[in-house]
mmCIF file of C-alpha atoms in Angstrom:
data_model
loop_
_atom_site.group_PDB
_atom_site.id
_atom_site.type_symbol
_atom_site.label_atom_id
_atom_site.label_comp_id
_atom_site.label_asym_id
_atom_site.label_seq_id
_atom_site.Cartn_x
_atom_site.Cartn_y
_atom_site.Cartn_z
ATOM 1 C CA UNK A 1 -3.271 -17.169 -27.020
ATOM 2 C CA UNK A 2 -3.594 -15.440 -23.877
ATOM 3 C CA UNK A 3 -3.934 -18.339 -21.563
ATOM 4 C CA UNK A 4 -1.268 -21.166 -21.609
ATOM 5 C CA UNK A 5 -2.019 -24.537 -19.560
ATOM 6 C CA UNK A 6 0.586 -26.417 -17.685
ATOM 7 C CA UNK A 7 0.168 -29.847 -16.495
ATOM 8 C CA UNK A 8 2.822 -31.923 -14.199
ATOM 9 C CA UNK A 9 2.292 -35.851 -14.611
ATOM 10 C CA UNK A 10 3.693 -36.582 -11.376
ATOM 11 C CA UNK A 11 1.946 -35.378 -9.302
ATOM 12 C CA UNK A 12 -0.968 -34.809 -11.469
ATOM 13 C CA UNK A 13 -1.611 -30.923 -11.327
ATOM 14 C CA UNK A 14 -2.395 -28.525 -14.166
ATOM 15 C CA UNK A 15 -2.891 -24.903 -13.932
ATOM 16 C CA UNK A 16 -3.385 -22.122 -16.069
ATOM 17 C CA UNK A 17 -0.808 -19.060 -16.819
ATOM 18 C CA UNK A 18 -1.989 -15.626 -18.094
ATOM 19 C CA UNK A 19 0.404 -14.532 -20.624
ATOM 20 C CA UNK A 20 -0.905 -10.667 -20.277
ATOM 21 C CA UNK A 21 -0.817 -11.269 -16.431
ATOM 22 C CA UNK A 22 3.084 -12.330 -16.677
ATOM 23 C CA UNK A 23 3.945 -9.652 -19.172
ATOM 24 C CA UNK A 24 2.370 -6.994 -17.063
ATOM 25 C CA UNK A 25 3.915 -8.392 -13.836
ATOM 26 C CA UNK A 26 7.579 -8.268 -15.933
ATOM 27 C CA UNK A 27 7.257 -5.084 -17.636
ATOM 28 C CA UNK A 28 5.789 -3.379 -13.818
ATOM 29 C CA UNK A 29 9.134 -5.234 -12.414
ATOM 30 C CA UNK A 30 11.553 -3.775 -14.737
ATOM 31 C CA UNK A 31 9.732 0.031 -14.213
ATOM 32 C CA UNK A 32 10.074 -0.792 -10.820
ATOM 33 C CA UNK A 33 13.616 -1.569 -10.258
ATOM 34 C CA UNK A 34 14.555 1.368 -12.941
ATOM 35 C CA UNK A 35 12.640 3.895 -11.005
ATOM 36 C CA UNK A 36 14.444 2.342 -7.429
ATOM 37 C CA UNK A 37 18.239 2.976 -9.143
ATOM 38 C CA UNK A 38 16.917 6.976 -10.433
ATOM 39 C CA UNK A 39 16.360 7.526 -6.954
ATOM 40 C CA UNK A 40 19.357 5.382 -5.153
ATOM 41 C CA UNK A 41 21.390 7.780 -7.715
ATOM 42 C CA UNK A 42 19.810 10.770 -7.363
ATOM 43 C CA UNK A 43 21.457 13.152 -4.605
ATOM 44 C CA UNK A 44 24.126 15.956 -3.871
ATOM 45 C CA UNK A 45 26.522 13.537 -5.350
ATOM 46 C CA UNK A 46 24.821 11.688 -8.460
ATOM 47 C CA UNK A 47 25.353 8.228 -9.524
ATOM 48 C CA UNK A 48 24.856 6.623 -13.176
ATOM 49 C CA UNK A 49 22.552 3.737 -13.059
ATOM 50 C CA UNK A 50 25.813 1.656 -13.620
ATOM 51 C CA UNK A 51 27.221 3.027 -10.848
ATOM 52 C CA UNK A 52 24.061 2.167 -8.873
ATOM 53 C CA UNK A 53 23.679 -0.941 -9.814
ATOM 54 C CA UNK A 54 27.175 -1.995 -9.275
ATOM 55 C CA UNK A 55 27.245 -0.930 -6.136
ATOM 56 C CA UNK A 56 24.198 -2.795 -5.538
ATOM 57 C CA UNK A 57 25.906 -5.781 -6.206
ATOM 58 C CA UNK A 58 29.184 -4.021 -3.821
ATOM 59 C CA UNK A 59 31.071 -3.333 -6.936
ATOM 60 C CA UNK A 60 32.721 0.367 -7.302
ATOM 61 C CA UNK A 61 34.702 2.893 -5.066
ATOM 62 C CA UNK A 62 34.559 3.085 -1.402
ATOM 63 C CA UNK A 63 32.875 6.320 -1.137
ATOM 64 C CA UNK A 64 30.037 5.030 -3.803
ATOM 65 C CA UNK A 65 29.232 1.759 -1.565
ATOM 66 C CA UNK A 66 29.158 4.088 1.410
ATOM 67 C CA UNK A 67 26.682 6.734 0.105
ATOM 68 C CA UNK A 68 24.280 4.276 -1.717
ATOM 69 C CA UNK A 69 24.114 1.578 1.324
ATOM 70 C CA UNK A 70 24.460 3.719 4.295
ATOM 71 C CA UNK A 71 22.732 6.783 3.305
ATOM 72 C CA UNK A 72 20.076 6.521 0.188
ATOM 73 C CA UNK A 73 19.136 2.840 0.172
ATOM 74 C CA UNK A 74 16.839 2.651 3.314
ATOM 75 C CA UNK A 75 14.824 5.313 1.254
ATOM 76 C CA UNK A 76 14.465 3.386 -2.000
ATOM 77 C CA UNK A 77 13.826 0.439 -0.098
ATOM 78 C CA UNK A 78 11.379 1.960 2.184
ATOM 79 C CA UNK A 79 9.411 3.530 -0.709
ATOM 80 C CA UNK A 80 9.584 0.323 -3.186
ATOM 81 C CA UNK A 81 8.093 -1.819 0.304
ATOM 82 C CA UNK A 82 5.798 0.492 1.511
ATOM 83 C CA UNK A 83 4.099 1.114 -1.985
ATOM 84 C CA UNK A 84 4.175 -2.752 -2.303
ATOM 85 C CA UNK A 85 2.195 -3.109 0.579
ATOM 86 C CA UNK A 86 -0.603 -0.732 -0.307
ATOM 87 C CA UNK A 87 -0.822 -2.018 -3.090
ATOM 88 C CA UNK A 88 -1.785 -5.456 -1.698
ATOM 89 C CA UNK A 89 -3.760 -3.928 1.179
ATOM 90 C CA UNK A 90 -5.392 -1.877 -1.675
ATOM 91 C CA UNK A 91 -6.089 -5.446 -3.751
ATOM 92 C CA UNK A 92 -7.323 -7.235 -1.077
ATOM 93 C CA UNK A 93 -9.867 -4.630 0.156
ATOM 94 C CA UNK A 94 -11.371 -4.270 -3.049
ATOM 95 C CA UNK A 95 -11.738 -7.456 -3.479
ATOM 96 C CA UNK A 96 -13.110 -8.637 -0.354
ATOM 97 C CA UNK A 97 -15.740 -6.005 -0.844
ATOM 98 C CA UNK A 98 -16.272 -6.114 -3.983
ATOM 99 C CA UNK A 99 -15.588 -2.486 -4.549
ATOM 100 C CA UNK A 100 -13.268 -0.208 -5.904
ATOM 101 C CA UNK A 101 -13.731 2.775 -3.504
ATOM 102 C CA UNK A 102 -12.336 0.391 -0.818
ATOM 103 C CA UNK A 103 -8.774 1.067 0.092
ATOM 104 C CA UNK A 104 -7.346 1.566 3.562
ATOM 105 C CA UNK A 105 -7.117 5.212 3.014
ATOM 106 C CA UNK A 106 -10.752 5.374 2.194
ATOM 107 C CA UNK A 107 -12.204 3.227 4.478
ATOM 108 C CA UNK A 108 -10.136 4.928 8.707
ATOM 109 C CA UNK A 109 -7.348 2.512 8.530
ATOM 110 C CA UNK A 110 -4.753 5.045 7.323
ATOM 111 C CA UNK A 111 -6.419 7.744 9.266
ATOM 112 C CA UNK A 112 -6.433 5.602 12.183
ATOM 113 C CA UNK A 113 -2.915 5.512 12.047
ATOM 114 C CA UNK A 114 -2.678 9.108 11.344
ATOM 115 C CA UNK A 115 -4.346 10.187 14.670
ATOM 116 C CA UNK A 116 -2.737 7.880 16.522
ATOM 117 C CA UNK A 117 0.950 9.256 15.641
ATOM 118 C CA UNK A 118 0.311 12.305 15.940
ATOM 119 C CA UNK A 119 -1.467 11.827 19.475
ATOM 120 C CA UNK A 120 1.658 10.470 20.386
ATOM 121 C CA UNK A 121 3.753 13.478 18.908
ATOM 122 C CA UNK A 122 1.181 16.059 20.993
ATOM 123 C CA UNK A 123 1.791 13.787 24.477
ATOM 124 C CA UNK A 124 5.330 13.029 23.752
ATOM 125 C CA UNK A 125 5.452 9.387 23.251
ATOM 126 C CA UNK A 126 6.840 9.185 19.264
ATOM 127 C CA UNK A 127 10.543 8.948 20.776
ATOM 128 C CA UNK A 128 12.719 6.252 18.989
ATOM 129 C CA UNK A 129 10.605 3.499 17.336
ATOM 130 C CA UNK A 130 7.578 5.289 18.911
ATOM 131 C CA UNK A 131 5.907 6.407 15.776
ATOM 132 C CA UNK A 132 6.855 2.795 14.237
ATOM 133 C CA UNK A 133 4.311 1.475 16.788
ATOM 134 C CA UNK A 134 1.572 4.215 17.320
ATOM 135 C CA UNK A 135 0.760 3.540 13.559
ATOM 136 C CA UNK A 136 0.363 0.021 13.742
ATOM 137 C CA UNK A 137 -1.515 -0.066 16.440
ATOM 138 C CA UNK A 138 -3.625 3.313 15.065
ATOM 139 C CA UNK A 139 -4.886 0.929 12.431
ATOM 140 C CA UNK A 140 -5.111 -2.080 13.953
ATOM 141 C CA UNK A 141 -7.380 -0.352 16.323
ATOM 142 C CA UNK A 142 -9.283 1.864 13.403
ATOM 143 C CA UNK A 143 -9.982 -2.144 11.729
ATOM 144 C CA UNK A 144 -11.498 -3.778 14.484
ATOM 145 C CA UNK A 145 -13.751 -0.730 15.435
ATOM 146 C CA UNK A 146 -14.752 -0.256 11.826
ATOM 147 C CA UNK A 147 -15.368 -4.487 11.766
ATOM 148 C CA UNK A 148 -17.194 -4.243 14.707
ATOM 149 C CA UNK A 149 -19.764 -1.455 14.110
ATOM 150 C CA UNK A 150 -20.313 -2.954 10.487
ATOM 151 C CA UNK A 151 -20.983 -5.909 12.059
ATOM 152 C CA UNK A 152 -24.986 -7.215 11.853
ATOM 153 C CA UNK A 153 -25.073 -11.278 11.877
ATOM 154 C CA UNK A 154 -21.927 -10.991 9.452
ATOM 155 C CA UNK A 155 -19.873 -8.524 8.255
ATOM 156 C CA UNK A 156 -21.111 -7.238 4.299
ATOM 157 C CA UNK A 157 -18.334 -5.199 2.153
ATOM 158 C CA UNK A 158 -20.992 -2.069 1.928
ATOM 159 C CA UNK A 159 -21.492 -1.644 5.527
ATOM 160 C CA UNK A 160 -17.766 -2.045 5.581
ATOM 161 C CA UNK A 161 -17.332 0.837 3.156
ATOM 162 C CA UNK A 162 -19.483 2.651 4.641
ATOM 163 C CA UNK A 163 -18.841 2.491 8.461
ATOM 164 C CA UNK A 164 -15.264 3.200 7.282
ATOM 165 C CA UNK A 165 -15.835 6.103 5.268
ATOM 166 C CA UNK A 166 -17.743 7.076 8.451
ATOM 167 C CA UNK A 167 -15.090 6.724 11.007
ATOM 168 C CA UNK A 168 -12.553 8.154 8.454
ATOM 169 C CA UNK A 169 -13.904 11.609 8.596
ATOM 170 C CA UNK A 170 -13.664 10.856 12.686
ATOM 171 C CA UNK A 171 -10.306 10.277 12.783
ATOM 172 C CA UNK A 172 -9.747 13.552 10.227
ATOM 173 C CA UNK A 173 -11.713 15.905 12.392
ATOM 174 C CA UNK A 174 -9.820 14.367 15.753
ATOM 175 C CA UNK A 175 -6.262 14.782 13.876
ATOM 176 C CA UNK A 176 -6.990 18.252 13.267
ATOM 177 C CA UNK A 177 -8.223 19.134 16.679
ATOM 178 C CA UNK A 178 -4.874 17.478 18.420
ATOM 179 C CA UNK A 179 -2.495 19.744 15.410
ATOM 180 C CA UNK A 180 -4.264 23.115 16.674
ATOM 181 C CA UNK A 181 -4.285 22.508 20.395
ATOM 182 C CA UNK A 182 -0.358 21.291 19.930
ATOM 183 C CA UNK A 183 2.602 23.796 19.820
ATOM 184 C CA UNK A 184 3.706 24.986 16.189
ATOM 185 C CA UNK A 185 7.314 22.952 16.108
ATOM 186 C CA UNK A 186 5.076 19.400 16.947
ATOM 187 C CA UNK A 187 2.331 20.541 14.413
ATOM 188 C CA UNK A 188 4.872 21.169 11.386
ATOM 189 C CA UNK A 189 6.270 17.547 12.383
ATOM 190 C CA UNK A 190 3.083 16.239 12.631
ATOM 191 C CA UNK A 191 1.838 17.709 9.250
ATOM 192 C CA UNK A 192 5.554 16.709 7.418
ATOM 193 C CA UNK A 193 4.523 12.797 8.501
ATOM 194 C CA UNK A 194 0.672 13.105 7.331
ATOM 195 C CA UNK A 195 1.417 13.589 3.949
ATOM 196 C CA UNK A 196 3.644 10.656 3.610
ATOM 197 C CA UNK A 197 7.208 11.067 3.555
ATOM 198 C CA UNK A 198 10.257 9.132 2.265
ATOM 199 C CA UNK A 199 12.879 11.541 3.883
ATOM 200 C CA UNK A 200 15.313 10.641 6.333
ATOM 201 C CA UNK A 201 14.254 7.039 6.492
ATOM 202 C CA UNK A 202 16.558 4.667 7.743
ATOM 203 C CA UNK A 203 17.266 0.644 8.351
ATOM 204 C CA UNK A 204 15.651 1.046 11.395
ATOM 205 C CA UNK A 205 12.374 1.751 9.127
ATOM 206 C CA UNK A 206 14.050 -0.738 6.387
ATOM 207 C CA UNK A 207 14.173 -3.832 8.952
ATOM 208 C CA UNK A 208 10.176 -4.518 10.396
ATOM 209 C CA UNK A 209 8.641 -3.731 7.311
ATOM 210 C CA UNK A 210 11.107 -6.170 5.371
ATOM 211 C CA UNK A 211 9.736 -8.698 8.240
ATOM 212 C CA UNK A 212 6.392 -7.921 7.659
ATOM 213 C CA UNK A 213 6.318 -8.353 4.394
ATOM 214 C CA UNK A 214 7.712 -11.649 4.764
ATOM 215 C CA UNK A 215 5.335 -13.196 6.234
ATOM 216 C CA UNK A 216 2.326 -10.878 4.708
ATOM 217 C CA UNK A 217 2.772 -10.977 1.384
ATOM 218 C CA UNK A 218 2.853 -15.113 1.417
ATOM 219 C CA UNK A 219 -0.528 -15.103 3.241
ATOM 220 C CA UNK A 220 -1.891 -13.051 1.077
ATOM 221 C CA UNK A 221 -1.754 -15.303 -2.253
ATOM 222 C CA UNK A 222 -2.547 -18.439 0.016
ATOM 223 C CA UNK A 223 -5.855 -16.657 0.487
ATOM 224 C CA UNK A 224 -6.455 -16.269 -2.760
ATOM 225 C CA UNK A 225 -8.836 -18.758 -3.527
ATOM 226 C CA UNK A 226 -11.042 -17.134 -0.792
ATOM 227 C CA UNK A 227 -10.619 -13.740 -2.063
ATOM 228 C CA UNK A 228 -11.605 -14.963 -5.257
ATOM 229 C CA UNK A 229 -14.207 -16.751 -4.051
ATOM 230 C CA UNK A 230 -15.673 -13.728 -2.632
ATOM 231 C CA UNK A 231 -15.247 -11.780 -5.501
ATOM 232 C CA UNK A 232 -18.111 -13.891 -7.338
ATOM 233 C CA UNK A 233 -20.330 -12.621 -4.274
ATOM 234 C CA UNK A 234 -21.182 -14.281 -0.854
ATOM 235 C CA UNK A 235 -23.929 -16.614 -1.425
ATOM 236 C CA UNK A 236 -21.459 -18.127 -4.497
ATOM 237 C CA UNK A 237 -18.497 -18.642 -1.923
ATOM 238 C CA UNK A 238 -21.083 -20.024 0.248
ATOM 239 C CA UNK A 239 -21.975 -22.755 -2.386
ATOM 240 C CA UNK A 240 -18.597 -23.392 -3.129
ATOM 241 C CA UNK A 241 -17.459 -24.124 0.585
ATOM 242 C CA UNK A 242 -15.828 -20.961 1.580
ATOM 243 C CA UNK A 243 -16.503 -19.665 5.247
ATOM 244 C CA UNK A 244 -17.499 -16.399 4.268
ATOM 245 C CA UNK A 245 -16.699 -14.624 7.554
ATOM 246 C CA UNK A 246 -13.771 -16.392 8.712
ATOM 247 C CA UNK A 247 -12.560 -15.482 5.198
ATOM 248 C CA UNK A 248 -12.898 -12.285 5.352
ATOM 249 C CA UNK A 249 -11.583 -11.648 8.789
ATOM 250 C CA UNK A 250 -8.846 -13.117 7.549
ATOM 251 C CA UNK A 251 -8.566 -10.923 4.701
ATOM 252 C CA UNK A 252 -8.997 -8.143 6.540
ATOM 253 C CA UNK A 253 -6.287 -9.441 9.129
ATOM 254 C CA UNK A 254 -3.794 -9.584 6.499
ATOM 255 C CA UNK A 255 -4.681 -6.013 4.600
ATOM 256 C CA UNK A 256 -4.773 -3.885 7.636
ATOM 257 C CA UNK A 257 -1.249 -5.541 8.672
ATOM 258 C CA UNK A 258 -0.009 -4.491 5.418
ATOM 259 C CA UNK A 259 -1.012 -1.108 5.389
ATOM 260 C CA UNK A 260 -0.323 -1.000 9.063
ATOM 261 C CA UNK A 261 3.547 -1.498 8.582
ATOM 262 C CA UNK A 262 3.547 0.285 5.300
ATOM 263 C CA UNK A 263 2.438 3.244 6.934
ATOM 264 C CA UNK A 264 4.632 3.024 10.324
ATOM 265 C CA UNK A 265 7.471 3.110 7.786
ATOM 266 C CA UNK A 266 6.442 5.834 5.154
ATOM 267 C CA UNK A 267 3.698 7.754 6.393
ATOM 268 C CA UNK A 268 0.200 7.797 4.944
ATOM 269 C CA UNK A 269 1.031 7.902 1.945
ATOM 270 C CA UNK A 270 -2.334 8.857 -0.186
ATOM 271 C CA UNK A 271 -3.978 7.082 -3.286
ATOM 272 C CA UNK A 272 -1.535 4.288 -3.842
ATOM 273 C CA UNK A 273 -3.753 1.572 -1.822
ATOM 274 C CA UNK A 274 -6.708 3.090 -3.822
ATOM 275 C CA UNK A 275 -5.010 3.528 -7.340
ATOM 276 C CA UNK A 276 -2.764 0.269 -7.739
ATOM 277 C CA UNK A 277 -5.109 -2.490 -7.961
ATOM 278 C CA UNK A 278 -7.026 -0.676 -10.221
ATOM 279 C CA UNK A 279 -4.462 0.090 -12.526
ATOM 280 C CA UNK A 280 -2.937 -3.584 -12.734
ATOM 281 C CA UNK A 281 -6.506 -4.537 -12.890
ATOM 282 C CA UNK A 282 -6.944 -2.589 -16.494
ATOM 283 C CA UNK A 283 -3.507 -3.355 -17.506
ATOM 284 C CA UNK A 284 -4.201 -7.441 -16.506
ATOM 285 C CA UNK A 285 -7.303 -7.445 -18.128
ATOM 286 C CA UNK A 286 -8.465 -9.025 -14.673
ATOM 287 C CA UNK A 287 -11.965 -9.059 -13.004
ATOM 288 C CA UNK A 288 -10.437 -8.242 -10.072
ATOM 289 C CA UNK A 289 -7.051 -7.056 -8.859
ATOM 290 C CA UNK A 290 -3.923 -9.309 -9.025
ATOM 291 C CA UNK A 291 -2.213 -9.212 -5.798
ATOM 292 C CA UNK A 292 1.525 -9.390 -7.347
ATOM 293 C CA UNK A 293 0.657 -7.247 -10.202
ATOM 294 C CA UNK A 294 -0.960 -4.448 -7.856
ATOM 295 C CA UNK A 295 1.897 -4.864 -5.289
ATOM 296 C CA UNK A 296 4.737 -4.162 -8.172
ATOM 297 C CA UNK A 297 2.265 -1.182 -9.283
ATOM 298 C CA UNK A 298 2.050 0.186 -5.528
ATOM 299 C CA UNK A 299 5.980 -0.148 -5.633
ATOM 300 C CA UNK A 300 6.116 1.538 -8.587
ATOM 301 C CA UNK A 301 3.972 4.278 -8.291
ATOM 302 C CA UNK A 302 5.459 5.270 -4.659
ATOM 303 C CA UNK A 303 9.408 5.184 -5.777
ATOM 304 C CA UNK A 304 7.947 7.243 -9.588
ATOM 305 C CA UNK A 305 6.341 10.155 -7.054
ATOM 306 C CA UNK A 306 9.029 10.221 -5.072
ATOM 307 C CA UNK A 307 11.550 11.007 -8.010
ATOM 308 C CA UNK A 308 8.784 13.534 -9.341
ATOM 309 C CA UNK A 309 8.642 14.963 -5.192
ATOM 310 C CA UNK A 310 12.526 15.854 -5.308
ATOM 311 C CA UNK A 311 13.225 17.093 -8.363
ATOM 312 C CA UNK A 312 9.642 19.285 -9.673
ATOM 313 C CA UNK A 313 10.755 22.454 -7.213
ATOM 314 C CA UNK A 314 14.974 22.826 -7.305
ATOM 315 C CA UNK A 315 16.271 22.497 -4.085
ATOM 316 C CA UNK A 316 13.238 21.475 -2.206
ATOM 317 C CA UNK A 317 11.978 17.828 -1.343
ATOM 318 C CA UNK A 318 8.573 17.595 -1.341
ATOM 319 C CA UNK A 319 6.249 14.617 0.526
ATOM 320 C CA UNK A 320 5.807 11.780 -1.562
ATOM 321 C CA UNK A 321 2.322 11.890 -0.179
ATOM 322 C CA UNK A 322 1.832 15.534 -2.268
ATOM 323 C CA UNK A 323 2.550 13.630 -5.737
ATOM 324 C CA UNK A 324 0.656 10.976 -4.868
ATOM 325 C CA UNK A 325 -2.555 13.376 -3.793
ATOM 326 C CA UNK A 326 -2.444 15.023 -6.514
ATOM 327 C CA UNK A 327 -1.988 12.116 -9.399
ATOM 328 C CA UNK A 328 -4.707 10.046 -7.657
ATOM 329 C CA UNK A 329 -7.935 12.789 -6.769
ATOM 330 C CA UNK A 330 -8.599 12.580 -11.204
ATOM 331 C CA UNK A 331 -9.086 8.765 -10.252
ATOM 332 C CA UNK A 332 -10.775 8.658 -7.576
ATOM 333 C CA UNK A 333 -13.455 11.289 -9.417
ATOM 334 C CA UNK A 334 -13.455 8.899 -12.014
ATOM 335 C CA UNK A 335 -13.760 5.734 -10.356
ATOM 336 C CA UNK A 336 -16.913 7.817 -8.053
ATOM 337 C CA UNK A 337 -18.127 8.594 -11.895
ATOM 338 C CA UNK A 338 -18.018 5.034 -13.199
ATOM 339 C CA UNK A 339 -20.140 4.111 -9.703
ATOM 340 C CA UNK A 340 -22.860 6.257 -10.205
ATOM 341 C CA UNK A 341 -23.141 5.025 -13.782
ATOM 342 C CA UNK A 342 -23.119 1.571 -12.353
#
């Protein structure tokens, strides 16, 4: 049985549960929160995942509750929220256009961010929660222009992917021009945040992306049944009642707010919004990617790299951005393979 059907007499509503959707969402949870203790314990002074967990839970010695809250927590949290995120930016793009190419990182959101920052690092504006901000409102800005110039009487997901992939290689070229005109100390800062980077992150990083979530990650499975809706293609969702455009604007609303805080908070960090959906899509057995499933796999996937970052060179931390580049180019060449088949 892989579908089990629950009905409620009072009131009368039935739905139906995917048993390989649950077990994939479990088994991604439990990876998850194993892969969040390796790297709350992993450090100059190293913790047991007992000791990790207990003082999770403010159990153990002084010194242990003071290293794992104070000084390595904000990180694992940071990763596990930001790779949550892209991963439901990453679902809802994809399906919302209907394609698998479409991520924010594909498509000038992330690089809208990107140019943004480090604007702000060349004319001295990333001070305190500068950056925080310059990256939100880098993508917010990179969404609406790529929205508008796709737009002809509607919006379509192809002109979407398109115009995106477009402006993408904009924002690229204009991020390189602002790191050579800049001086070397602001470039090597600049570069450091580009690839995505867990390091040094604090609650100050912790606290607006906790927020955003919050509200985000709600709105994103009450707009399910449009997203779904869309996935059967627009002339379908118009048949079955869905404002197509209002949909999607508000899908796109919601995915580029997402990636917008995920990235304030940890950087661009490459491939996850891409690669998560797609993976819990295969391991669902799903036509199309399930949000919570692709959220724990984002989560997942960012706190794995960053465990593979610090400890594949001794005594050097790399970007989690580096792992992720490199474990997601062999799918993205696939994914472009299975396309031109298509």
């Amino acid at each position: 049985m892989t579908n089990l059907t629950v009905r409620l007499p009072a009131p009368p509503v039935s739905w139906q549960v995917r048993i390989r959707l649950v077990a994939v969402c479990l088994g991604l949870a439990v990876l998850a929160f194993l892969a969040f203790c390796l790297g709350v314990g992993l450090g100059d002074i190293p913790l047991g995942l007992g000791e990790v967990v207990g003082a999770l839970f403010g159990q153990g010695e002084q010194g242990q509750l003071f290293v794992v809250w104070q000084l390595r927590l904000p990180r694992a949290l940071v990763g596990l929220m930001a790779g949550a995120a892209f991963g439901l930016s990453g679902a809802l793009f994809q399906t919302m256009t209907r394609n698998p190419l479409a991520s924010p990182d594909m498509i000038g959101v992330t690089q809208g961010a990107g140019v943004a920052v480090v604007a702000g690092m060349v004319f001295g504006l990333d001070a305190g929660p500068g950056v925080q901000v310059l990256a939100f409102a880098g993508a917010v800005a990179a969404a609406l222009l790529t929205y508008l110039l796709a737009w002809r009487r509607g919006v379509t997901g192809y002109r979407v992917v398109l115009v995106g992939i477009g402006l993408s290689w904009m924002f690229t070229s204009a991020t390189e021009y602002l790191m050579v005109i800049t001086e070397v100390l602001q470039s090597q800062a600049a570069l450091g945040w580009l690839f995505g980077n867990l390091n040094g992150r604090t609650w100050d990083q912790v606290t607006p992306l906790a927020l955003a979530l919050a509200v985000l990650a709600p709105l994103t499975f009450l707009l399910g049944r449009s997203s779904r809706a869309l996935q059967l293609g627009e002339d379908v969702a118009v048949v079955l009642g869905t404002p197509v455009q209002r949909a999607r604007l508000a899908l796109l609303a919601t995915g580029v707010g997402l990636v917008a805080f995920g990235t304030a908070a940890a950087g661009p960090v490459a491939f996850v919004a891409l690669a998560a959906p797609q993976i819990a899509r295969r391991l669902a057995g799903t036509a199309w990617p399930p949000p919570l499933a692709s959220a724990l796999t984002g989560a997942f996937l960012v706190l794995a790299a960053d465990l593979v970052a610090r400890r594949v060179i001794p005594d050097l931390e790399l970007p989690v951005g580096v792992v992720t580049g490199v474990l997601g180019a062999p799918l993205l060449l696939w994914l472009l393979a299975r396309a031109r088949r298509a």
